[in-house]
Each structure stands twice: as C-alpha cells, then as structure tokens.
Amino acid sequence: MQISKGRANLMLLMAAMIWGAGYIFTKLATNANMQAGLINAIRGFIYAGLAFLFFHKAILKMNRTDLQLGLVAGVINFLGYQFQTWGLRFTTPSNNAFLTAIYVVIIPIIIWFMYKRRLERKSYFAIIIAIIGMGFLTNVLHNGFTLHLGDLLTLISAFFYALQIVYFGMRATNTSPFVLSFMMGMTQGGFGLIWSLLFEHASYGAINWQAGLWPVIVLGIVSSFGAQTLQIVGQRFTDPTPAGLILMTESMFGSIFSVVLGFEPFTVHLLLGGVLIIIAILIMQLDFSRFRTVK
C-alpha cells in the first residue's frame, strides 16, 4: 500500500480530530470514577479485538520482528498515556495540555540524537509558533505558569509521545500496520489491566459502571481502533516532525468540541491559539524553495 504524503497528513489530521473529541468521552469516564489504568485496559482490549476481527489474515502471519516492534510501540504508548493522566492529578489541565505539546520540540532532538538528521530551517519557526499557539490555547500565557509535581510527570509523558511518533515514523515502517495495531491494543490492554489491578482495585466499588462504561467503549472503537490505526498508517508516509505538529492539533480540536458542546466558553485566546497552530502546520507543508527568485 502506497499513499501520498498529503493524504498521509490528512489521515493524521483526522486522527487528531477524533482524539480531540475523545476528551469529552474521557471526561465522562473519569467523572464516573474510572481510573486511567482501567480505561486503558478496556480501550486496549477493544482495540485489539477489532484489529483481529478486521485484519486477522495479516495478524496470523506475525513473525518475531513484528512481535518485538509491536511490544515496544505498545509500551511507549502506554507509558505516555499513564504519565500524562498521572500528572493531571497534580497539576492544572492547562499546564498538562501545554507541557504535553512540548513533544513537538522533543521530536527533532530525538531524531538528531538517534539518526543525526537536522531539521529544515522552517521547522524551527513552525515549532516556536506552535508552542506559542498552545500557550494561548491553554491560557498559560494569560494565567501564568506555576511548576507542580504533575508538570514533571507530564514532561515525562511528552518524551514518550515524542518517542512514539519518531518510532512510528522511523522504525515501525518495517512491519504491517495492521499487526502493529493489534499489538498496540494488546499491550495497552494488558499493561493497563496489570496497572489497574495493582494500584486501582480499591476504587472499583465507587465506579458508576452505567455512566462510565459506554464512553470507554466509544473510546476503544473510535479513538483507539479508528484514530490510532490512522496514525500508524499515516506516519508510514510522512516525516515525524510535521506529523507531531499535525497531531498536536488534538488539543485545539478538544477545545473546539468543548466549546461547541457547552463545556467551556469561546475566547479570543482560543481563537488566536488555534490560528497560530494552523499557521505552524501550513509552514511545514509549504515548499518555500518554489518562492525563491531564480537568478
């Protein structure tokens, strides 16, 4: 299967939109007293089950290399989500969202350290504009930034998210995206279940299962199986840095859906932050060499 870079980036944008909407369902699940590990476990096993249902022919041909790549990708993904959710308990939502977006800065550092590849000049401008945009979007620039324990945990999660994007773009192209989807789901579900049984079992009695289970099922079907598969396939045909900038719009779409559904008011900061992030993505997509004067 071969697709154009433009179509691959569109797939990543669709994934970011779905994840943005997923904030609403995650909020519904956590409001029903479901913890991160349990949410991860249910989402992961739904993801793996659907992947096997639709892609079982490719999955049954899995070899040792596929297994290793899938396990590594799954562990990285699980750690990113767990540290982000854990950090949210000890910091503000705006700090959490802002610091998670720092992964767009970490991506080129990882690429340089592991592969000695330098970025194009426009990438630095795009990253700076995107970070400023996230500052407006999360209102950190207006309210100020106070360092909490959760901020350190969130930065750790940002590292794992950056590592995941680089891994998908540079290493995981050697295996079938459908096998990778299945392994991601199994790893997410398995480690989520272990985490939950070890650290969250005391909270099971307080869960409102009727209110919390259906949002997690939606997350498993749409956000995990749908969006994660779009990311895995899309990143095979584009570069990690623009992929990171596109996926960062997840927070922007989350704010948009939150405003549309009445969870938060529309503000100028939200508009300005969204515009700056879109400008950053456009900078990455444009080929500025075409605009140079030919002598």
Short mmCIF file of C-alpha atoms in Angstrom, two decimals:
data_model
loop_
_atom_site.label_atom_id
_atom_site.label_comp_id
_atom_site.label_asym_id
_atom_site.label_seq_id
_atom_site.Cartn_x
_atom_site.Cartn_y
_atom_site.Cartn_z
CA MET A 1 0.00 0.00 0.00
CA GLN A 2 1.40 3.39 -1.03
CA ILE A 3 -0.26 6.76 -0.38
CA SER A 4 0.85 10.34 -0.96
CA LYS A 5 2.35 12.50 1.81
CA GLY A 6 -0.63 14.87 1.55
CA ARG A 7 -3.11 12.04 2.10
CA ALA A 8 -0.98 10.69 4.96
CA ASN A 9 -1.04 14.10 6.66
CA LEU A 10 -4.82 14.23 6.17
CA MET A 11 -5.09 10.87 7.94
CA LEU A 12 -3.08 12.29 10.85
CA LEU A 13 -5.34 15.35 10.97
CA MET A 14 -8.40 13.08 11.11
CA ALA A 15 -6.77 11.16 13.97
CA ALA A 16 -6.15 14.43 15.85
CA MET A 17 -9.80 15.46 15.34
CA ILE A 18 -11.02 12.14 16.73
CA TRP A 19 -8.69 12.37 19.73
CA GLY A 20 -9.86 15.94 20.31
CA ALA A 21 -13.46 14.72 20.53
CA GLY A 22 -12.22 11.89 22.75
CA TYR A 23 -11.51 14.35 25.58
CA ILE A 24 -15.28 14.60 26.11
CA PHE A 25 -15.68 10.83 26.49
CA THR A 26 -12.61 10.56 28.73
CA LYS A 27 -14.10 13.26 30.96
CA LEU A 28 -17.38 11.33 31.16
CA ALA A 29 -15.50 8.16 32.13
CA THR A 30 -13.37 9.85 34.81
CA ASN A 31 -16.46 11.63 36.17
CA ALA A 32 -17.88 8.12 36.70
CA ASN A 33 -14.79 7.39 38.91
CA MET A 34 -12.98 5.20 36.36
CA GLN A 35 -9.20 5.39 36.71
CA ALA A 36 -6.65 5.65 33.90
CA GLY A 37 -5.40 2.06 34.08
CA LEU A 38 -8.88 0.58 33.83
CA ILE A 39 -9.79 2.91 30.95
CA ASN A 40 -6.55 1.89 29.22
CA ALA A 41 -7.30 -1.82 29.75
CA ILE A 42 -10.82 -1.69 28.32
CA ARG A 43 -9.80 0.55 25.40
CA GLY A 44 -6.83 -1.63 24.59
CA PHE A 45 -8.67 -4.94 24.50
CA ILE A 46 -11.46 -3.43 22.36
CA TYR A 47 -8.75 -2.09 20.03
CA ALA A 48 -7.03 -5.48 19.79
CA GLY A 49 -10.31 -7.33 19.28
CA LEU A 50 -11.42 -5.09 16.41
CA ALA A 51 -7.95 -5.21 14.84
CA PHE A 52 -8.05 -9.01 14.88
CA LEU A 53 -11.62 -9.06 13.53
CA PHE A 54 -10.75 -6.92 10.51
CA PHE A 55 -7.07 -7.73 9.93
CA HIS A 56 -6.72 -11.33 11.19
CA LYS A 57 -5.18 -12.57 7.92
CA ALA A 58 -2.20 -10.24 8.36
CA ILE A 59 -2.04 -10.73 12.13
CA LEU A 60 -1.87 -14.54 11.86
CA LYS A 61 1.27 -14.10 9.70
CA MET A 62 3.03 -12.18 12.51
CA ASN A 63 6.72 -13.02 12.91
CA ARG A 64 9.20 -12.41 15.72
CA THR A 65 10.20 -8.98 14.39
CA ASP A 66 6.55 -7.88 14.22
CA LEU A 67 6.07 -9.04 17.81
CA GLN A 68 9.09 -7.09 19.07
CA LEU A 69 8.20 -3.88 17.20
CA GLY A 70 4.61 -4.08 18.39
CA LEU A 71 5.57 -4.65 22.02
CA VAL A 72 7.97 -1.69 22.02
CA ALA A 73 5.40 0.61 20.37
CA GLY A 74 2.71 -0.51 22.80
CA VAL A 75 4.87 0.04 25.89
CA ILE A 76 5.88 3.53 24.71
CA ASN A 77 2.24 4.44 24.02
CA PHE A 78 1.08 3.07 27.39
CA LEU A 79 3.75 4.97 29.35
CA GLY A 80 2.91 8.24 27.58
CA TYR A 81 -0.77 7.95 28.44
CA GLN A 82 -0.21 6.81 32.03
CA PHE A 83 2.29 9.57 32.88
CA GLN A 84 0.06 12.21 31.30
CA THR A 85 -3.01 11.05 33.25
CA TRP A 86 -0.97 10.65 36.46
CA GLY A 87 0.47 14.15 36.02
CA LEU A 88 -3.01 15.63 35.59
CA ARG A 89 -3.77 14.69 39.21
CA PHE A 90 -1.02 17.05 40.46
CA THR A 91 -1.23 20.00 38.06
CA THR A 92 -3.75 22.12 36.21
CA PRO A 93 -5.40 20.93 32.96
CA SER A 94 -3.88 23.91 31.09
CA ASN A 95 -0.35 23.10 32.30
CA ASN A 96 -0.92 19.44 31.42
CA ALA A 97 -2.07 20.23 27.87
CA PHE A 98 0.68 22.82 27.33
CA LEU A 99 3.51 20.60 28.56
CA THR A 100 2.24 17.57 26.63
CA ALA A 101 2.53 19.65 23.46
CA ILE A 102 6.24 20.12 24.19
CA TYR A 103 6.74 16.80 22.39
CA VAL A 104 6.97 18.76 19.12
CA VAL A 105 10.25 20.21 20.45
CA ILE A 106 11.50 16.84 21.71
CA ILE A 107 10.88 15.07 18.36
CA PRO A 108 13.74 16.80 16.45
CA ILE A 109 16.08 16.28 19.41
CA ILE A 110 15.39 12.53 19.36
CA ILE A 111 15.80 12.42 15.56
CA TRP A 112 19.14 14.25 15.78
CA PHE A 113 20.39 12.10 18.69
CA MET A 114 19.40 8.76 17.14
CA TYR A 115 19.78 9.41 13.41
CA LYS A 116 21.97 12.57 13.17
CA ARG A 117 19.35 14.22 10.96
CA ARG A 118 18.98 18.00 11.08
CA LEU A 119 15.67 19.76 10.55
CA GLU A 120 14.82 22.18 7.78
CA ARG A 121 15.01 25.84 8.88
CA LYS A 122 11.26 26.28 8.54
CA SER A 123 10.72 23.53 11.14
CA TYR A 124 12.21 25.67 13.91
CA PHE A 125 9.89 28.59 13.10
CA ALA A 126 6.90 26.26 12.90
CA ILE A 127 7.71 24.67 16.28
CA ILE A 128 8.11 28.08 18.00
CA ILE A 129 4.81 29.33 16.55
CA ALA A 130 3.05 26.10 17.55
CA ILE A 131 4.28 26.32 21.16
CA ILE A 132 3.16 29.97 21.40
CA GLY A 133 -0.19 28.88 19.96
CA MET A 134 -0.52 26.19 22.63
CA GLY A 135 0.29 28.84 25.24
CA PHE A 136 -2.70 30.89 24.08
CA LEU A 137 -4.91 27.83 23.59
CA THR A 138 -4.37 26.58 27.15
CA ASN A 139 -4.39 30.15 28.59
CA VAL A 140 -0.97 29.57 30.18
CA LEU A 141 0.32 32.87 28.78
CA HIS A 142 -2.57 34.73 30.43
CA ASN A 143 -2.79 32.91 33.78
CA GLY A 144 0.92 32.30 34.24
CA PHE A 145 2.80 29.05 34.77
CA THR A 146 3.39 27.58 38.23
CA LEU A 147 5.57 24.49 38.49
CA HIS A 148 3.95 21.44 40.14
CA LEU A 149 4.99 17.81 40.63
CA GLY A 150 2.48 16.94 37.91
CA ASP A 151 4.38 19.13 35.46
CA LEU A 152 7.45 16.90 35.71
CA LEU A 153 5.27 13.82 35.18
CA THR A 154 3.66 15.50 32.17
CA LEU A 155 7.06 16.31 30.67
CA ILE A 156 7.97 12.63 31.01
CA SER A 157 4.78 11.76 29.14
CA ALA A 158 5.70 14.29 26.43
CA PHE A 159 9.02 12.48 25.96
CA PHE A 160 7.22 9.16 25.46
CA TYR A 161 4.75 10.72 23.00
CA ALA A 162 7.67 12.19 21.02
CA LEU A 163 9.45 8.83 21.11
CA GLN A 164 6.29 7.11 19.87
CA ILE A 165 5.94 9.46 16.89
CA VAL A 166 9.62 9.01 15.95
CA TYR A 167 9.34 5.25 16.41
CA PHE A 168 6.28 5.03 14.16
CA GLY A 169 7.96 7.16 11.51
CA MET A 170 11.46 5.65 11.56
CA ARG A 171 11.26 2.07 12.86
CA ALA A 172 7.73 0.69 12.77
CA THR A 173 7.51 1.02 8.98
CA ASN A 174 9.24 -2.38 8.85
CA THR A 175 6.11 -4.21 9.95
CA SER A 176 2.48 -4.41 8.85
CA PRO A 177 0.40 -1.51 10.23
CA PHE A 178 -2.40 -3.95 10.99
CA VAL A 179 -0.11 -6.22 13.02
CA LEU A 180 1.16 -3.13 14.81
CA SER A 181 -2.42 -2.06 15.59
CA PHE A 182 -3.19 -5.45 17.13
CA MET A 183 -0.01 -5.44 19.22
CA MET A 184 -0.64 -1.85 20.36
CA GLY A 185 -4.10 -2.85 21.57
CA MET A 186 -2.91 -5.99 23.35
CA THR A 187 -0.06 -4.15 25.06
CA GLN A 188 -2.25 -1.21 26.06
CA GLY A 189 -4.92 -3.55 27.40
CA GLY A 190 -2.51 -5.91 29.17
CA PHE A 191 -0.39 -3.29 30.91
CA GLY A 192 -3.50 -1.22 31.69
CA LEU A 193 -5.09 -4.23 33.40
CA ILE A 194 -1.94 -5.00 35.41
CA TRP A 195 -1.64 -1.34 36.48
CA SER A 196 -5.31 -1.24 37.44
CA LEU A 197 -5.22 -4.47 39.49
CA LEU A 198 -2.10 -3.33 41.33
CA PHE A 199 -2.94 0.31 42.05
CA GLU A 200 -6.64 0.94 41.36
CA HIS A 201 -8.55 -2.07 42.69
CA ALA A 202 -9.66 -0.17 45.82
CA SER A 203 -11.59 2.30 43.64
CA TYR A 204 -13.70 -0.29 41.79
CA GLY A 205 -16.57 -0.06 44.28
CA ALA A 206 -17.01 3.67 43.62
CA ILE A 207 -17.32 3.32 39.82
CA ASN A 208 -20.65 4.19 38.21
CA TRP A 209 -20.44 1.48 35.55
CA GLN A 210 -23.61 2.53 33.76
CA ALA A 211 -22.30 6.05 33.25
CA GLY A 212 -18.64 5.19 32.71
CA LEU A 213 -18.56 2.05 30.59
CA TRP A 214 -20.20 3.30 27.40
CA PRO A 215 -17.82 6.30 26.94
CA VAL A 216 -14.83 3.93 27.29
CA ILE A 217 -16.35 1.59 24.69
CA VAL A 218 -16.68 4.58 22.33
CA LEU A 219 -13.03 5.47 23.05
CA GLY A 220 -11.95 1.91 22.29
CA ILE A 221 -13.79 1.79 18.98
CA VAL A 222 -13.26 5.32 17.67
CA SER A 223 -10.21 6.81 19.42
CA SER A 224 -8.08 3.66 19.77
CA PHE A 225 -9.03 1.45 16.82
CA GLY A 226 -10.02 4.28 14.47
CA ALA A 227 -7.61 7.11 15.22
CA GLN A 228 -4.60 5.05 16.30
CA THR A 229 -4.78 2.97 13.13
CA LEU A 230 -4.99 6.19 11.07
CA GLN A 231 -1.86 7.42 12.86
CA ILE A 232 0.07 4.19 12.32
CA VAL A 233 -0.78 4.07 8.60
CA GLY A 234 -0.34 7.82 8.04
CA GLN A 235 3.07 8.01 9.68
CA ARG A 236 4.48 5.43 7.29
CA PHE A 237 4.33 8.03 4.51
CA THR A 238 5.29 11.30 6.20
CA ASP A 239 8.06 12.70 8.41
CA PRO A 240 7.99 12.68 12.24
CA THR A 241 8.28 16.47 12.79
CA PRO A 242 5.29 17.57 10.64
CA ALA A 243 3.42 14.53 11.98
CA GLY A 244 3.98 15.82 15.52
CA LEU A 245 2.72 19.30 14.62
CA ILE A 246 -0.40 17.87 12.99
CA LEU A 247 -1.14 15.53 15.90
CA MET A 248 -0.69 18.46 18.29
CA THR A 249 -3.95 19.90 16.93
CA GLU A 250 -5.63 17.27 19.12
CA SER A 251 -5.72 19.88 21.91
CA MET A 252 -7.12 22.51 19.57
CA PHE A 253 -9.91 20.21 18.40
CA GLY A 254 -10.56 19.22 22.01
CA SER A 255 -11.12 22.89 22.86
CA ILE A 256 -13.35 23.37 19.81
CA PHE A 257 -15.55 20.39 20.68
CA SER A 258 -15.66 21.55 24.30
CA VAL A 259 -16.92 24.98 23.23
CA VAL A 260 -19.45 23.57 20.74
CA LEU A 261 -20.89 21.22 23.38
CA GLY A 262 -21.03 23.95 26.02
CA PHE A 263 -18.30 22.69 28.39
CA GLU A 264 -16.31 25.94 28.16
CA PRO A 265 -16.82 29.45 26.70
CA PHE A 266 -15.35 30.72 23.44
CA THR A 267 -12.46 33.16 24.00
CA VAL A 268 -10.10 35.26 21.91
CA HIS A 269 -7.19 33.25 23.34
CA LEU A 270 -8.76 30.06 21.97
CA LEU A 271 -9.13 31.64 18.51
CA LEU A 272 -5.60 33.08 18.48
CA GLY A 273 -4.04 29.83 19.70
CA GLY A 274 -5.86 27.80 17.04
CA VAL A 275 -4.85 30.20 14.27
CA LEU A 276 -1.17 30.08 15.30
CA ILE A 277 -1.15 26.28 15.36
CA ILE A 278 -2.73 26.15 11.89
CA ILE A 279 -0.11 28.64 10.62
CA ALA A 280 2.65 26.41 12.03
CA ILE A 281 1.25 23.40 10.19
CA LEU A 282 0.96 25.35 6.94
CA ILE A 283 4.60 26.46 7.26
CA MET A 284 5.62 22.79 7.46
CA GLN A 285 3.51 21.86 4.45
CA LEU A 286 4.62 24.66 2.10
CA ASP A 287 7.70 24.28 -0.09
CA PHE A 288 9.33 27.71 0.24
CA SER A 289 12.03 26.88 -2.30
CA ARG A 290 9.43 27.50 -5.02
CA PHE A 291 9.17 31.13 -3.94
CA ARG A 292 12.87 31.89 -4.22
CA THR A 293 13.96 34.13 -7.03
CA VAL A 294 15.70 32.18 -9.77
CA LYS A 295 18.82 34.05 -10.84
#
